[in-house]
mmCIF file with all atom_site columns, C-alpha atoms in Angstrom:
data_model
loop_
_atom_site.group_PDB
_atom_site.id
_atom_site.type_symbol
_atom_site.label_atom_id
_atom_site.label_alt_id
_atom_site.label_comp_id
_atom_site.label_asym_id
_atom_site.label_entity_id
_atom_site.label_seq_id
_atom_site.pdbx_PDB_ins_code
_atom_site.Cartn_x
_atom_site.Cartn_y
_atom_site.Cartn_z
_atom_site.occupancy
_atom_site.B_iso_or_equiv
_atom_site.pdbx_formal_charge
_atom_site.auth_seq_id
_atom_site.auth_comp_id
_atom_site.auth_asym_id
_atom_site.auth_atom_id
_atom_site.pdbx_PDB_model_num
ATOM 1   C CA . UNK A 1 1   ? -7.800  -1.702  -13.602 1.00 0.00 ? 1   UNK A CA 1
ATOM 2   C CA . UNK A 1 2   ? -8.427  1.817   -12.526 1.00 0.00 ? 2   UNK A CA 1
ATOM 3   C CA . UNK A 1 3   ? -8.361  2.939   -8.451  1.00 0.00 ? 3   UNK A CA 1
ATOM 4   C CA . UNK A 1 4   ? -11.753 3.702   -7.305  1.00 0.00 ? 4   UNK A CA 1
ATOM 5   C CA . UNK A 1 5   ? -12.188 6.550   -4.785  1.00 0.00 ? 5   UNK A CA 1
ATOM 6   C CA . UNK A 1 6   ? -12.741 4.035   -2.296  1.00 0.00 ? 6   UNK A CA 1
ATOM 7   C CA . UNK A 1 7   ? -9.243  2.877   -2.936  1.00 0.00 ? 7   UNK A CA 1
ATOM 8   C CA . UNK A 1 8   ? -7.504  6.424   -2.979  1.00 0.00 ? 8   UNK A CA 1
ATOM 9   C CA . UNK A 1 9   ? -10.074 6.943   0.132   1.00 0.00 ? 9   UNK A CA 1
ATOM 10  C CA . UNK A 1 10  ? -8.103  4.101   2.247   1.00 0.00 ? 10  UNK A CA 1
ATOM 11  C CA . UNK A 1 11  ? -5.223  4.572   0.874   1.00 0.00 ? 11  UNK A CA 1
ATOM 12  C CA . UNK A 1 12  ? -5.261  8.269   2.196   1.00 0.00 ? 12  UNK A CA 1
ATOM 13  C CA . UNK A 1 13  ? -6.191  7.058   5.527   1.00 0.00 ? 13  UNK A CA 1
ATOM 14  C CA . UNK A 1 14  ? -3.740  4.253   6.000   1.00 0.00 ? 14  UNK A CA 1
ATOM 15  C CA . UNK A 1 15  ? -0.267  4.507   7.628   1.00 0.00 ? 15  UNK A CA 1
ATOM 16  C CA . UNK A 1 16  ? 1.469   1.101   6.468   1.00 0.00 ? 16  UNK A CA 1
ATOM 17  C CA . UNK A 1 17  ? 0.641   -0.649  3.705   1.00 0.00 ? 17  UNK A CA 1
ATOM 18  C CA . UNK A 1 18  ? 2.455   -4.067  3.235   1.00 0.00 ? 18  UNK A CA 1
ATOM 19  C CA . UNK A 1 19  ? 3.960   -5.064  -0.233  1.00 0.00 ? 19  UNK A CA 1
ATOM 20  C CA . UNK A 1 20  ? 4.099   -8.910  -0.788  1.00 0.00 ? 20  UNK A CA 1
ATOM 21  C CA . UNK A 1 21  ? 7.226   -10.154 -3.457  1.00 0.00 ? 21  UNK A CA 1
ATOM 22  C CA . UNK A 1 22  ? 8.683   -13.698 -4.049  1.00 0.00 ? 22  UNK A CA 1
ATOM 23  C CA . UNK A 1 23  ? 12.016  -14.626 -4.835  1.00 0.00 ? 23  UNK A CA 1
ATOM 24  C CA . UNK A 1 24  ? 13.630  -16.224 -7.785  1.00 0.00 ? 24  UNK A CA 1
ATOM 25  C CA . UNK A 1 25  ? 13.651  -18.803 -5.123  1.00 0.00 ? 25  UNK A CA 1
ATOM 26  C CA . UNK A 1 26  ? 9.697   -18.895 -4.513  1.00 0.00 ? 26  UNK A CA 1
ATOM 27  C CA . UNK A 1 27  ? 10.617  -17.566 -1.002  1.00 0.00 ? 27  UNK A CA 1
ATOM 28  C CA . UNK A 1 28  ? 7.935   -15.300 -0.008  1.00 0.00 ? 28  UNK A CA 1
ATOM 29  C CA . UNK A 1 29  ? 8.337   -11.609 1.693   1.00 0.00 ? 29  UNK A CA 1
ATOM 30  C CA . UNK A 1 30  ? 6.384   -9.455  2.509   1.00 0.00 ? 30  UNK A CA 1
ATOM 31  C CA . UNK A 1 31  ? 7.526   -5.600  3.957   1.00 0.00 ? 31  UNK A CA 1
ATOM 32  C CA . UNK A 1 32  ? 6.091   -2.572  5.242   1.00 0.00 ? 32  UNK A CA 1
ATOM 33  C CA . UNK A 1 33  ? 6.381   0.595   3.640   1.00 0.00 ? 33  UNK A CA 1
ATOM 34  C CA . UNK A 1 34  ? 5.083   3.854   5.310   1.00 0.00 ? 34  UNK A CA 1
ATOM 35  C CA . UNK A 1 35  ? 5.553   6.327   1.812   1.00 0.00 ? 35  UNK A CA 1
ATOM 36  C CA . UNK A 1 36  ? 3.673   5.298   -0.661  1.00 0.00 ? 36  UNK A CA 1
ATOM 37  C CA . UNK A 1 37  ? 0.794   6.928   -3.005  1.00 0.00 ? 37  UNK A CA 1
ATOM 38  C CA . UNK A 1 38  ? -1.464  6.234   -5.826  1.00 0.00 ? 38  UNK A CA 1
ATOM 39  C CA . UNK A 1 39  ? -0.327  7.674   -8.720  1.00 0.00 ? 39  UNK A CA 1
ATOM 40  C CA . UNK A 1 40  ? -2.345  8.362   -11.595 1.00 0.00 ? 40  UNK A CA 1
ATOM 41  C CA . UNK A 1 41  ? -5.637  6.249   -12.315 1.00 0.00 ? 41  UNK A CA 1
ATOM 42  C CA . UNK A 1 42  ? -4.352  3.173   -12.023 1.00 0.00 ? 42  UNK A CA 1
ATOM 43  C CA . UNK A 1 43  ? -1.180  3.097   -10.288 1.00 0.00 ? 43  UNK A CA 1
ATOM 44  C CA . UNK A 1 44  ? 0.532   2.634   -6.458  1.00 0.00 ? 44  UNK A CA 1
ATOM 45  C CA . UNK A 1 45  ? 4.383   3.865   -6.052  1.00 0.00 ? 45  UNK A CA 1
ATOM 46  C CA . UNK A 1 46  ? 6.193   3.203   -3.058  1.00 0.00 ? 46  UNK A CA 1
ATOM 47  C CA . UNK A 1 47  ? 9.415   4.912   -2.006  1.00 0.00 ? 47  UNK A CA 1
ATOM 48  C CA . UNK A 1 48  ? 12.419  2.507   -1.676  1.00 0.00 ? 48  UNK A CA 1
ATOM 49  C CA . UNK A 1 49  ? 13.746  3.720   1.695   1.00 0.00 ? 49  UNK A CA 1
ATOM 50  C CA . UNK A 1 50  ? 15.670  0.227   2.900   1.00 0.00 ? 50  UNK A CA 1
ATOM 51  C CA . UNK A 1 51  ? 14.448  -2.084  0.752   1.00 0.00 ? 51  UNK A CA 1
ATOM 52  C CA . UNK A 1 52  ? 16.627  -4.366  -0.589  1.00 0.00 ? 52  UNK A CA 1
ATOM 53  C CA . UNK A 1 53  ? 14.758  -7.901  -0.394  1.00 0.00 ? 53  UNK A CA 1
ATOM 54  C CA . UNK A 1 54  ? 11.728  -6.119  -1.852  1.00 0.00 ? 54  UNK A CA 1
ATOM 55  C CA . UNK A 1 55  ? 14.096  -4.394  -4.968  1.00 0.00 ? 55  UNK A CA 1
ATOM 56  C CA . UNK A 1 56  ? 15.762  -7.797  -5.544  1.00 0.00 ? 56  UNK A CA 1
ATOM 57  C CA . UNK A 1 57  ? 12.328  -9.610  -5.791  1.00 0.00 ? 57  UNK A CA 1
ATOM 58  C CA . UNK A 1 58  ? 10.841  -7.334  -7.995  1.00 0.00 ? 58  UNK A CA 1
ATOM 59  C CA . UNK A 1 59  ? 13.582  -7.124  -10.445 1.00 0.00 ? 59  UNK A CA 1
ATOM 60  C CA . UNK A 1 60  ? 13.163  -10.919 -10.744 1.00 0.00 ? 60  UNK A CA 1
ATOM 61  C CA . UNK A 1 61  ? 9.360   -11.438 -10.585 1.00 0.00 ? 61  UNK A CA 1
ATOM 62  C CA . UNK A 1 62  ? 7.269   -8.208  -11.206 1.00 0.00 ? 62  UNK A CA 1
ATOM 63  C CA . UNK A 1 63  ? 3.913   -10.078 -9.772  1.00 0.00 ? 63  UNK A CA 1
ATOM 64  C CA . UNK A 1 64  ? 3.190   -8.517  -6.195  1.00 0.00 ? 64  UNK A CA 1
ATOM 65  C CA . UNK A 1 65  ? 0.295   -7.950  -3.889  1.00 0.00 ? 65  UNK A CA 1
ATOM 66  C CA . UNK A 1 66  ? -0.519  -5.114  -1.499  1.00 0.00 ? 66  UNK A CA 1
ATOM 67  C CA . UNK A 1 67  ? -2.866  -4.406  1.092   1.00 0.00 ? 67  UNK A CA 1
ATOM 68  C CA . UNK A 1 68  ? -3.538  -1.205  3.529   1.00 0.00 ? 68  UNK A CA 1
ATOM 69  C CA . UNK A 1 69  ? -6.201  -0.897  5.672   1.00 0.00 ? 69  UNK A CA 1
ATOM 70  C CA . UNK A 1 70  ? -7.429  1.749   8.346   1.00 0.00 ? 70  UNK A CA 1
ATOM 71  C CA . UNK A 1 71  ? -6.418  0.113   11.487  1.00 0.00 ? 71  UNK A CA 1
ATOM 72  C CA . UNK A 1 72  ? -10.055 2.010   13.496  1.00 0.00 ? 72  UNK A CA 1
ATOM 73  C CA . UNK A 1 73  ? -12.431 1.001   11.295  1.00 0.00 ? 73  UNK A CA 1
ATOM 74  C CA . UNK A 1 74  ? -10.467 -2.240  9.921   1.00 0.00 ? 74  UNK A CA 1
ATOM 75  C CA . UNK A 1 75  ? -11.543 -2.066  6.207   1.00 0.00 ? 75  UNK A CA 1
ATOM 76  C CA . UNK A 1 76  ? -9.086  -1.821  3.432   1.00 0.00 ? 76  UNK A CA 1
ATOM 77  C CA . UNK A 1 77  ? -7.975  -3.270  0.408   1.00 0.00 ? 77  UNK A CA 1
ATOM 78  C CA . UNK A 1 78  ? -5.449  -5.828  -1.195  1.00 0.00 ? 78  UNK A CA 1
ATOM 79  C CA . UNK A 1 79  ? -4.407  -5.119  -4.789  1.00 0.00 ? 79  UNK A CA 1
ATOM 80  C CA . UNK A 1 80  ? -2.681  -7.077  -7.007  1.00 0.00 ? 80  UNK A CA 1
ATOM 81  C CA . UNK A 1 81  ? -0.177  -6.467  -9.779  1.00 0.00 ? 81  UNK A CA 1
ATOM 82  C CA . UNK A 1 82  ? 3.027   -6.223  -11.717 1.00 0.00 ? 82  UNK A CA 1
ATOM 83  C CA . UNK A 1 83  ? 5.615   -3.806  -10.164 1.00 0.00 ? 83  UNK A CA 1
ATOM 84  C CA . UNK A 1 84  ? 8.487   -2.178  -12.111 1.00 0.00 ? 84  UNK A CA 1
ATOM 85  C CA . UNK A 1 85  ? 11.763  -0.487  -9.957  1.00 0.00 ? 85  UNK A CA 1
ATOM 86  C CA . UNK A 1 86  ? 11.509  3.447   -11.405 1.00 0.00 ? 86  UNK A CA 1
ATOM 87  C CA . UNK A 1 87  ? 15.532  4.332   -11.368 1.00 0.00 ? 87  UNK A CA 1
ATOM 88  C CA . UNK A 1 88  ? 16.689  8.382   -10.704 1.00 0.00 ? 88  UNK A CA 1
ATOM 89  C CA . UNK A 1 89  ? 17.773  8.084   -14.480 1.00 0.00 ? 89  UNK A CA 1
ATOM 90  C CA . UNK A 1 90  ? 14.109  7.101   -15.519 1.00 0.00 ? 90  UNK A CA 1
ATOM 91  C CA . UNK A 1 91  ? 12.338  10.109  -17.090 1.00 0.00 ? 91  UNK A CA 1
ATOM 92  C CA . UNK A 1 92  ? 9.077   9.131   -14.962 1.00 0.00 ? 92  UNK A CA 1
ATOM 93  C CA . UNK A 1 93  ? 11.356  9.712   -11.303 1.00 0.00 ? 93  UNK A CA 1
ATOM 94  C CA . UNK A 1 94  ? 11.590  13.216  -10.886 1.00 0.00 ? 94  UNK A CA 1
ATOM 95  C CA . UNK A 1 95  ? 7.231   13.306  -11.375 1.00 0.00 ? 95  UNK A CA 1
ATOM 96  C CA . UNK A 1 96  ? 6.991   10.443  -9.116  1.00 0.00 ? 96  UNK A CA 1
ATOM 97  C CA . UNK A 1 97  ? 9.534   11.734  -6.364  1.00 0.00 ? 97  UNK A CA 1
ATOM 98  C CA . UNK A 1 98  ? 7.585   15.146  -6.068  1.00 0.00 ? 98  UNK A CA 1
ATOM 99  C CA . UNK A 1 99  ? 4.420   13.117  -4.836  1.00 0.00 ? 99  UNK A CA 1
ATOM 100 C CA . UNK A 1 100 ? 6.113   11.049  -2.505  1.00 0.00 ? 100 UNK A CA 1
ATOM 101 C CA . UNK A 1 101 ? 8.973   13.840  -1.170  1.00 0.00 ? 101 UNK A CA 1
ATOM 102 C CA . UNK A 1 102 ? 5.897   15.726  0.237   1.00 0.00 ? 102 UNK A CA 1
ATOM 103 C CA . UNK A 1 103 ? 5.116   12.632  2.461   1.00 0.00 ? 103 UNK A CA 1
ATOM 104 C CA . UNK A 1 104 ? 8.927   11.999  3.586   1.00 0.00 ? 104 UNK A CA 1
ATOM 105 C CA . UNK A 1 105 ? 9.718   15.956  4.472   1.00 0.00 ? 105 UNK A CA 1
ATOM 106 C CA . UNK A 1 106 ? 13.403  15.258  3.791   1.00 0.00 ? 106 UNK A CA 1
ATOM 107 C CA . UNK A 1 107 ? 13.303  12.669  6.480   1.00 0.00 ? 107 UNK A CA 1
ATOM 108 C CA . UNK A 1 108 ? 13.791  9.622   4.728   1.00 0.00 ? 108 UNK A CA 1
ATOM 109 C CA . UNK A 1 109 ? 16.154  9.769   1.076   1.00 0.00 ? 109 UNK A CA 1
ATOM 110 C CA . UNK A 1 110 ? 15.190  7.261   -1.501  1.00 0.00 ? 110 UNK A CA 1
ATOM 111 C CA . UNK A 1 111 ? 16.837  6.456   -4.534  1.00 0.00 ? 111 UNK A CA 1
ATOM 112 C CA . UNK A 1 112 ? 14.420  4.140   -6.096  1.00 0.00 ? 112 UNK A CA 1
ATOM 113 C CA . UNK A 1 113 ? 10.800  3.949   -6.308  1.00 0.00 ? 113 UNK A CA 1
ATOM 114 C CA . UNK A 1 114 ? 8.265   1.016   -7.047  1.00 0.00 ? 114 UNK A CA 1
ATOM 115 C CA . UNK A 1 115 ? 5.441   1.494   -9.406  1.00 0.00 ? 115 UNK A CA 1
ATOM 116 C CA . UNK A 1 116 ? 2.708   -1.136  -9.078  1.00 0.00 ? 116 UNK A CA 1
ATOM 117 C CA . UNK A 1 117 ? 0.312   -1.048  -12.478 1.00 0.00 ? 117 UNK A CA 1
ATOM 118 C CA . UNK A 1 118 ? -2.698  -2.391  -10.737 1.00 0.00 ? 118 UNK A CA 1
ATOM 119 C CA . UNK A 1 119 ? -4.538  -5.454  -12.119 1.00 0.00 ? 119 UNK A CA 1
ATOM 120 C CA . UNK A 1 120 ? -6.755  -6.672  -9.476  1.00 0.00 ? 120 UNK A CA 1
ATOM 121 C CA . UNK A 1 121 ? -8.417  -5.256  -6.124  1.00 0.00 ? 121 UNK A CA 1
ATOM 122 C CA . UNK A 1 122 ? -10.194 -7.252  -3.785  1.00 0.00 ? 122 UNK A CA 1
ATOM 123 C CA . UNK A 1 123 ? -11.798 -5.215  0.022   1.00 0.00 ? 123 UNK A CA 1
ATOM 124 C CA . UNK A 1 124 ? -10.518 -6.516  2.939   1.00 0.00 ? 124 UNK A CA 1
ATOM 125 C CA . UNK A 1 125 ? -12.586 -5.950  5.981   1.00 0.00 ? 125 UNK A CA 1
ATOM 126 C CA . UNK A 1 126 ? -12.599 -7.120  9.759   1.00 0.00 ? 126 UNK A CA 1
ATOM 127 C CA . UNK A 1 127 ? -14.575 -10.522 10.422  1.00 0.00 ? 127 UNK A CA 1
ATOM 128 C CA . UNK A 1 128 ? -16.497 -9.047  12.719  1.00 0.00 ? 128 UNK A CA 1
ATOM 129 C CA . UNK A 1 129 ? -19.034 -7.246  9.735   1.00 0.00 ? 129 UNK A CA 1
ATOM 130 C CA . UNK A 1 130 ? -19.747 -10.583 8.396   1.00 0.00 ? 130 UNK A CA 1
ATOM 131 C CA . UNK A 1 131 ? -20.194 -12.533 11.928  1.00 0.00 ? 131 UNK A CA 1
ATOM 132 C CA . UNK A 1 132 ? -21.674 -9.485  12.634  1.00 0.00 ? 132 UNK A CA 1
ATOM 133 C CA . UNK A 1 133 ? -23.137 -7.476  10.147  1.00 0.00 ? 133 UNK A CA 1
ATOM 134 C CA . UNK A 1 134 ? -25.471 -4.774  12.266  1.00 0.00 ? 134 UNK A CA 1
ATOM 135 C CA . UNK A 1 135 ? -21.409 -3.686  13.249  1.00 0.00 ? 135 UNK A CA 1
ATOM 136 C CA . UNK A 1 136 ? -21.073 -0.038  12.455  1.00 0.00 ? 136 UNK A CA 1
ATOM 137 C CA . UNK A 1 137 ? -18.267 1.443   11.618  1.00 0.00 ? 137 UNK A CA 1
ATOM 138 C CA . UNK A 1 138 ? -18.641 3.998   14.871  1.00 0.00 ? 138 UNK A CA 1
ATOM 139 C CA . UNK A 1 139 ? -18.484 0.591   17.015  1.00 0.00 ? 139 UNK A CA 1
ATOM 140 C CA . UNK A 1 140 ? -15.590 -1.188  15.372  1.00 0.00 ? 140 UNK A CA 1
ATOM 141 C CA . UNK A 1 141 ? -13.908 2.638   15.555  1.00 0.00 ? 141 UNK A CA 1
ATOM 142 C CA . UNK A 1 142 ? -14.456 2.158   19.817  1.00 0.00 ? 142 UNK A CA 1
ATOM 143 C CA . UNK A 1 143 ? -13.767 -1.495  19.718  1.00 0.00 ? 143 UNK A CA 1
ATOM 144 C CA . UNK A 1 144 ? -10.333 -0.718  17.959  1.00 0.00 ? 144 UNK A CA 1
ATOM 145 C CA . UNK A 1 145 ? -9.945  1.926   20.307  1.00 0.00 ? 145 UNK A CA 1
ATOM 146 C CA . UNK A 1 146 ? -9.849  0.101   23.226  1.00 0.00 ? 146 UNK A CA 1
ATOM 147 C CA . UNK A 1 147 ? -7.759  -3.048  22.473  1.00 0.00 ? 147 UNK A CA 1
ATOM 148 C CA . UNK A 1 148 ? -4.956  -0.562  20.746  1.00 0.00 ? 148 UNK A CA 1
ATOM 149 C CA . UNK A 1 149 ? -5.840  1.458   24.021  1.00 0.00 ? 149 UNK A CA 1
ATOM 150 C CA . UNK A 1 150 ? -6.510  4.725   22.485  1.00 0.00 ? 150 UNK A CA 1
#
């Protein structure tokens, strides 16, 4: 499934994403990821900085869910797909590393990358937009700024 311009825009606007995995024992794990980006038409890549449980889980079960939002607008996306761990020995690693290294500025070393091929997408929107359809993004931003102390 191809990533839409809306999805890539929200990736660019998001500070963190949350990656959900499941162990071989069916124990869920959700881990925040700071260094992530889209890659090609249907992939998300994430730098594996301090994620031993995530890596273990993906090696046992490739099914994952990733979510990200713009915290002020309170909209984003939930994506589901198949993940694989890209090691430095993989021919794709260097190209992916270039994309992610620009984001780390050398401050966060990583020795592998999680690559997710997207199969399903679903928008995430704050309940206020549903309960009060007249809510504008500008109003939501002002409300979020007050709530977060900006």
